PDB file of C-alpha atoms in Angstrom:
ATOM      1  CA  MET A   1      -4.038  42.865  86.599  1.00 46.00           C
ATOM      2  CA  THR A   2      -0.741  43.182  88.501  1.00 53.00           C
ATOM      3  CA  ARG A   3       0.354  39.756  87.286  1.00 50.00           C
ATOM      4  CA  ILE A   4      -0.149  40.833  83.694  1.00 53.00           C
ATOM      5  CA  ALA A   5       1.853  44.015  84.330  1.00 50.00           C
ATOM      6  CA  LEU A   6       4.734  42.035  85.916  1.00 47.00           C
ATOM      7  CA  LEU A   7       4.933  39.542  83.064  1.00 45.00           C
ATOM      8  CA  PRO A   8       6.980  41.799  80.712  1.00 49.00           C
ATOM      9  CA  VAL A   9       9.359  42.728  83.550  1.00 47.00           C
ATOM     10  CA  GLY A  10       9.896  39.075  84.426  1.00 47.00           C
ATOM     11  CA  LEU A  11      10.432  38.192  80.775  1.00 44.00           C
ATOM     12  CA  VAL A  12      13.089  40.892  80.402  1.00 44.00           C
ATOM     13  CA  LEU A  13      14.896  39.659  83.529  1.00 44.00           C
ATOM     14  CA  VAL A  14      14.930  36.081  82.227  1.00 44.00           C
ATOM     15  CA  LEU A  15      16.328  37.218  78.867  1.00 43.00           C
ATOM     16  CA  LEU A  16      19.052  39.330  80.466  1.00 43.00           C
ATOM     17  CA  THR A  17      20.225  36.591  82.815  1.00 45.00           C
ATOM     18  CA  GLY A  18      20.259  34.129  79.922  1.00 47.00           C
ATOM     19  CA  CYS A  19      22.786  36.339  78.109  1.00 47.00           C
ATOM     20  CA  ALA A  20      25.220  36.485  81.031  1.00 47.00           C
ATOM     21  CA  GLN A  21      28.490  34.674  80.391  1.00 49.00           C
ATOM     22  CA  ALA A  22      30.697  32.952  82.903  1.00 52.00           C
ATOM     23  CA  PRO A  23      33.840  35.026  83.485  1.00 57.00           C
ATOM     24  CA  GLN A  24      36.981  33.700  81.814  1.00 59.00           C
ATOM     25  CA  PRO A  25      39.742  32.715  84.220  1.00 66.00           C
ATOM     26  CA  THR A  26      42.485  35.317  84.279  1.00 86.00           C
ATOM     27  CA  LEU A  27      45.882  33.932  83.394  1.00 89.00           C
ATOM     28  CA  LEU A  28      49.113  35.532  84.520  1.00 93.00           C
ATOM     29  CA  PRO A  29      51.506  36.639  81.757  1.00 94.00           C
ATOM     30  CA  LEU A  30      53.911  33.815  82.628  1.00 95.00           C
ATOM     31  CA  GLN A  31      51.074  31.273  82.325  1.00 95.00           C
ATOM     32  CA  ILE A  32      50.127  32.660  78.912  1.00 95.00           C
ATOM     33  CA  GLN A  33      53.750  32.496  77.768  1.00 96.00           C
ATOM     34  CA  SER A  34      53.992  28.899  78.975  1.00 96.00           C
ATOM     35  CA  LEU A  35      50.799  28.003  77.085  1.00 96.00           C
ATOM     36  CA  GLN A  36      52.032  29.609  73.860  1.00 98.00           C
ATOM     37  CA  THR A  37      55.707  28.497  73.844  1.00 98.00           C
ATOM     38  CA  ARG A  38      57.539  25.254  73.044  1.00 98.00           C
ATOM     39  CA  GLU A  39      61.196  24.365  72.497  1.00 97.00           C
ATOM     40  CA  TYR A  40      62.601  21.995  69.884  1.00 97.00           C
ATOM     41  CA  GLN A  41      66.024  20.451  69.288  1.00 96.00           C
ATOM     42  CA  ALA A  42      65.863  21.105  65.528  1.00 96.00           C
ATOM     43  CA  GLY A  43      67.460  24.039  63.699  1.00 95.00           C
ATOM     44  CA  LYS A  44      65.711  27.358  63.152  1.00 96.00           C
ATOM     45  CA  ASP A  45      65.267  26.835  59.392  1.00 96.00           C
ATOM     46  CA  ALA A  46      63.437  23.522  59.802  1.00 96.00           C
ATOM     47  CA  VAL A  47      61.262  24.832  62.635  1.00 97.00           C
ATOM     48  CA  PHE A  48      60.433  28.037  60.734  1.00 98.00           C
ATOM     49  CA  GLN A  49      59.319  26.039  57.690  1.00 97.00           C
ATOM     50  CA  ALA A  50      57.344  23.649  59.917  1.00 98.00           C
ATOM     51  CA  VAL A  51      55.409  26.512  61.532  1.00 98.00           C
ATOM     52  CA  ILE A  52      54.529  27.959  58.124  1.00 98.00           C
ATOM     53  CA  SER A  53      53.420  24.542  56.923  1.00 97.00           C
ATOM     54  CA  VAL A  54      51.252  23.987  60.002  1.00 97.00           C
ATOM     55  CA  PHE A  55      49.573  27.389  59.666  1.00 98.00           C
ATOM     56  CA  GLN A  56      48.722  26.490  56.078  1.00 97.00           C
ATOM     57  CA  ASP A  57      47.494  23.023  57.118  1.00 96.00           C
ATOM     58  CA  LEU A  58      45.215  24.686  59.670  1.00 96.00           C
ATOM     59  CA  GLY A  59      43.663  26.820  56.919  1.00 96.00           C
ATOM     60  CA  TYR A  60      45.563  30.062  57.429  1.00 98.00           C
ATOM     61  CA  THR A  61      46.928  32.292  54.688  1.00 98.00           C
ATOM     62  CA  ILE A  62      50.453  33.505  55.367  1.00 98.00           C
ATOM     63  CA  THR A  63      50.454  37.305  55.197  1.00 98.00           C
ATOM     64  CA  ASN A  64      54.093  37.841  56.176  1.00 98.00           C
ATOM     65  CA  ALA A  65      57.102  35.652  56.943  1.00 98.00           C
ATOM     66  CA  ASP A  66      60.658  36.763  57.648  1.00 98.00           C
ATOM     67  CA  LYS A  67      63.173  34.052  58.492  1.00 97.00           C
ATOM     68  CA  ASP A  68      65.769  36.570  59.720  1.00 96.00           C
ATOM     69  CA  THR A  69      63.490  37.983  62.424  1.00 97.00           C
ATOM     70  CA  GLY A  70      61.612  34.696  62.887  1.00 98.00           C
ATOM     71  CA  LEU A  71      58.209  36.364  62.625  1.00 98.00           C
ATOM     72  CA  ILE A  72      55.304  34.717  60.782  1.00 98.00           C
ATOM     73  CA  SER A  73      51.875  36.352  60.435  1.00 98.00           C
ATOM     74  CA  ALA A  74      48.812  34.530  59.149  1.00 98.00           C
ATOM     75  CA  GLU A  75      45.046  34.891  59.026  1.00 98.00           C
ATOM     76  CA  SER A  76      42.097  32.594  58.519  1.00 97.00           C
ATOM     77  CA  ALA A  77      39.353  33.077  55.979  1.00 94.00           C
ATOM     78  CA  ALA A  78      36.797  35.641  57.131  1.00 91.00           C
ATOM     79  CA  GLN A  79      33.286  34.473  57.967  1.00 90.00           C
ATOM     80  CA  SER A  80      30.373  36.865  57.649  1.00 84.00           C
ATOM     81  CA  ASP A  81      27.031  36.578  59.406  1.00 77.00           C
ATOM     82  CA  ARG A  82      24.615  36.770  56.473  1.00 74.00           C
ATOM     83  CA  ALA A  83      21.547  37.286  58.677  1.00 69.00           C
ATOM     84  CA  SER A  84      22.974  40.520  60.093  1.00 67.00           C
ATOM     85  CA  GLN A  85      23.177  41.989  56.597  1.00 65.00           C
ATOM     86  CA  LEU A  86      19.360  41.943  56.429  1.00 66.00           C
ATOM     87  CA  TRP A  87      19.360  44.420  59.324  1.00 70.00           C
ATOM     88  CA  GLY A  88      21.836  46.792  57.692  1.00 68.00           C
ATOM     89  CA  TYR A  89      25.119  45.854  59.312  1.00 77.00           C
ATOM     90  CA  THR A  90      27.877  43.308  58.864  1.00 84.00           C
ATOM     91  CA  ASP A  91      29.429  41.048  61.465  1.00 85.00           C
ATOM     92  CA  VAL A  92      32.674  39.462  60.275  1.00 89.00           C
ATOM     93  CA  SER A  93      34.868  37.124  62.319  1.00 93.00           C
ATOM     94  CA  GLN A  94      38.371  35.964  61.557  1.00 96.00           C
ATOM     95  CA  THR A  95      41.290  34.423  63.403  1.00 97.00           C
ATOM     96  CA  LYS A  96      44.759  35.917  63.144  1.00 98.00           C
ATOM     97  CA  ALA A  97      47.862  34.005  64.134  1.00 98.00           C
ATOM     98  CA  THR A  98      51.486  34.862  64.679  1.00 98.00           C
ATOM     99  CA  GLY A  99      54.496  32.663  65.201  1.00 98.00           C
ATOM    100  CA  PHE A 100      57.876  33.742  66.497  1.00 98.00           C
ATOM    101  CA  VAL A 101      60.818  31.384  65.968  1.00 98.00           C
ATOM    102  CA  GLU A 102      64.142  32.073  67.665  1.00 98.00           C
ATOM    103  CA  THR A 103      67.276  30.198  68.608  1.00 97.00           C
ATOM    104  CA  VAL A 104      68.163  30.347  72.301  1.00 95.00           C
ATOM    105  CA  GLY A 105      71.268  28.447  73.309  1.00 92.00           C
ATOM    106  CA  GLY A 106      71.083  25.047  71.637  1.00 92.00           C
ATOM    107  CA  VAL A 107      67.305  24.954  71.192  1.00 97.00           C
ATOM    108  CA  THR A 108      64.809  26.597  68.876  1.00 97.00           C
ATOM    109  CA  ARG A 109      61.933  28.266  70.671  1.00 98.00           C
ATOM    110  CA  VAL A 110      58.512  28.819  69.075  1.00 98.00           C
ATOM    111  CA  ARG A 111      55.803  31.085  70.399  1.00 98.00           C
ATOM    112  CA  LEU A 112      52.376  30.992  68.768  1.00 98.00           C
ATOM    113  CA  ASN A 113      49.564  33.445  69.326  1.00 98.00           C
ATOM    114  CA  PHE A 114      45.949  33.158  68.115  1.00 98.00           C
ATOM    115  CA  VAL A 115      43.482  36.054  68.266  1.00 98.00           C
ATOM    116  CA  GLU A 116      39.821  36.138  67.234  1.00 97.00           C
ATOM    117  CA  VAL A 117      38.971  39.375  65.414  1.00 96.00           C
ATOM    118  CA  ARG A 118      35.336  40.485  65.062  1.00 94.00           C
ATOM    119  CA  THR A 119      34.507  43.514  62.964  1.00 91.00           C
ATOM    120  CA  LYS A 120      31.047  45.022  62.882  1.00 88.00           C
ATOM    121  CA  SER A 121      30.000  47.818  60.573  1.00 87.00           C
ATOM    122  CA  SER A 122      26.767  49.539  59.728  1.00 79.00           C
ATOM    123  CA  THR A 123      25.429  51.024  56.527  1.00 75.00           C
ATOM    124  CA  TYR A 124      26.200  54.445  58.013  1.00 78.00           C
ATOM    125  CA  GLY A 125      29.943  53.831  57.979  1.00 75.00           C
ATOM    126  CA  GLN A 126      30.396  53.130  61.683  1.00 79.00           C
ATOM    127  CA  GLN A 127      32.804  50.334  62.563  1.00 85.00           C
ATOM    128  CA  ASP A 128      33.606  48.427  65.715  1.00 88.00           C
ATOM    129  CA  ARG A 129      36.394  45.895  66.133  1.00 89.00           C
ATOM    130  CA  GLN A 130      36.930  43.492  68.989  1.00 94.00           C
ATOM    131  CA  ASP A 131      40.127  41.434  69.327  1.00 95.00           C
ATOM    132  CA  THR A 132      39.947  38.520  71.747  1.00 96.00           C
ATOM    133  CA  PRO A 133      43.052  36.458  72.570  1.00 96.00           C
ATOM    134  CA  ILE A 134      42.428  32.737  72.272  1.00 96.00           C
ATOM    135  CA  LEU A 135      43.794  31.066  75.399  1.00 96.00           C
ATOM    136  CA  ASP A 136      42.435  27.538  74.946  1.00 96.00           C
ATOM    137  CA  ALA A 137      45.169  25.043  75.848  1.00 96.00           C
ATOM    138  CA  VAL A 138      43.728  22.417  73.475  1.00 97.00           C
ATOM    139  CA  ILE A 139      44.181  24.707  70.456  1.00 96.00           C
ATOM    140  CA  TYR A 140      47.832  25.381  71.305  1.00 97.00           C
ATOM    141  CA  ARG A 141      48.531  21.724  72.124  1.00 97.00           C
ATOM    142  CA  ASN A 142      47.043  20.705  68.756  1.00 97.00           C
ATOM    143  CA  ALA A 143      49.117  23.279  66.864  1.00 97.00           C
ATOM    144  CA  PHE A 144      52.357  22.327  68.649  1.00 98.00           C
ATOM    145  CA  ASN A 145      51.726  18.607  68.057  1.00 97.00           C
ATOM    146  CA  LYS A 146      51.414  19.379  64.344  1.00 97.00           C
ATOM    147  CA  VAL A 147      54.595  21.489  64.442  1.00 98.00           C
ATOM    148  CA  GLU A 148      56.420  18.611  66.119  1.00 97.00           C
ATOM    149  CA  SER A 149      55.204  16.192  63.423  1.00 96.00           C
ATOM    150  CA  ALA A 150      56.234  18.610  60.652  1.00 97.00           C
ATOM    151  CA  ILE A 151      59.703  18.963  62.200  1.00 96.00           C
ATOM    152  CA  PHE A 152      60.016  15.176  62.393  1.00 95.00           C
ATOM    153  CA  LEU A 153      59.117  14.865  58.707  1.00 92.00           C
ATOM    154  CA  ARG A 154      61.772  17.454  57.804  1.00 86.00           C
ATOM    155  CA  SER A 155      64.513  15.721  59.847  1.00 80.00           C
TER     156      SER A 155
END
């Protein structure tokens, strides 16, 4: 009888430990800046256009671009979890990206930033939003390689 009573408790413990995630390594601000920044020998106009082109190639829609300030804002298509709608709430994820292009000395510096945005809402009007910075070196390396190729094609 005690084994049967302990079974639900054990099952709950197994489910809870299965949901635990490994903690993400904490990066220092200088490490994040290093991950997100590259310098190029090309002019600001060519680099600015290359960053816009790469965002579009990666599937982003440009929401704002100002060559004078060097700021580019873009967002991916939103993806909704259809199964959650059966339970009366929505769970939408999207990636937002920004690029900042500036001339420093004789080089043009680019800083990219990618953020995953998840928005949940219920049929009762409640909303919750969670923004998570994307700090995967492979994603930034891929984007900067494409920027470099786009700059080369424009030169």
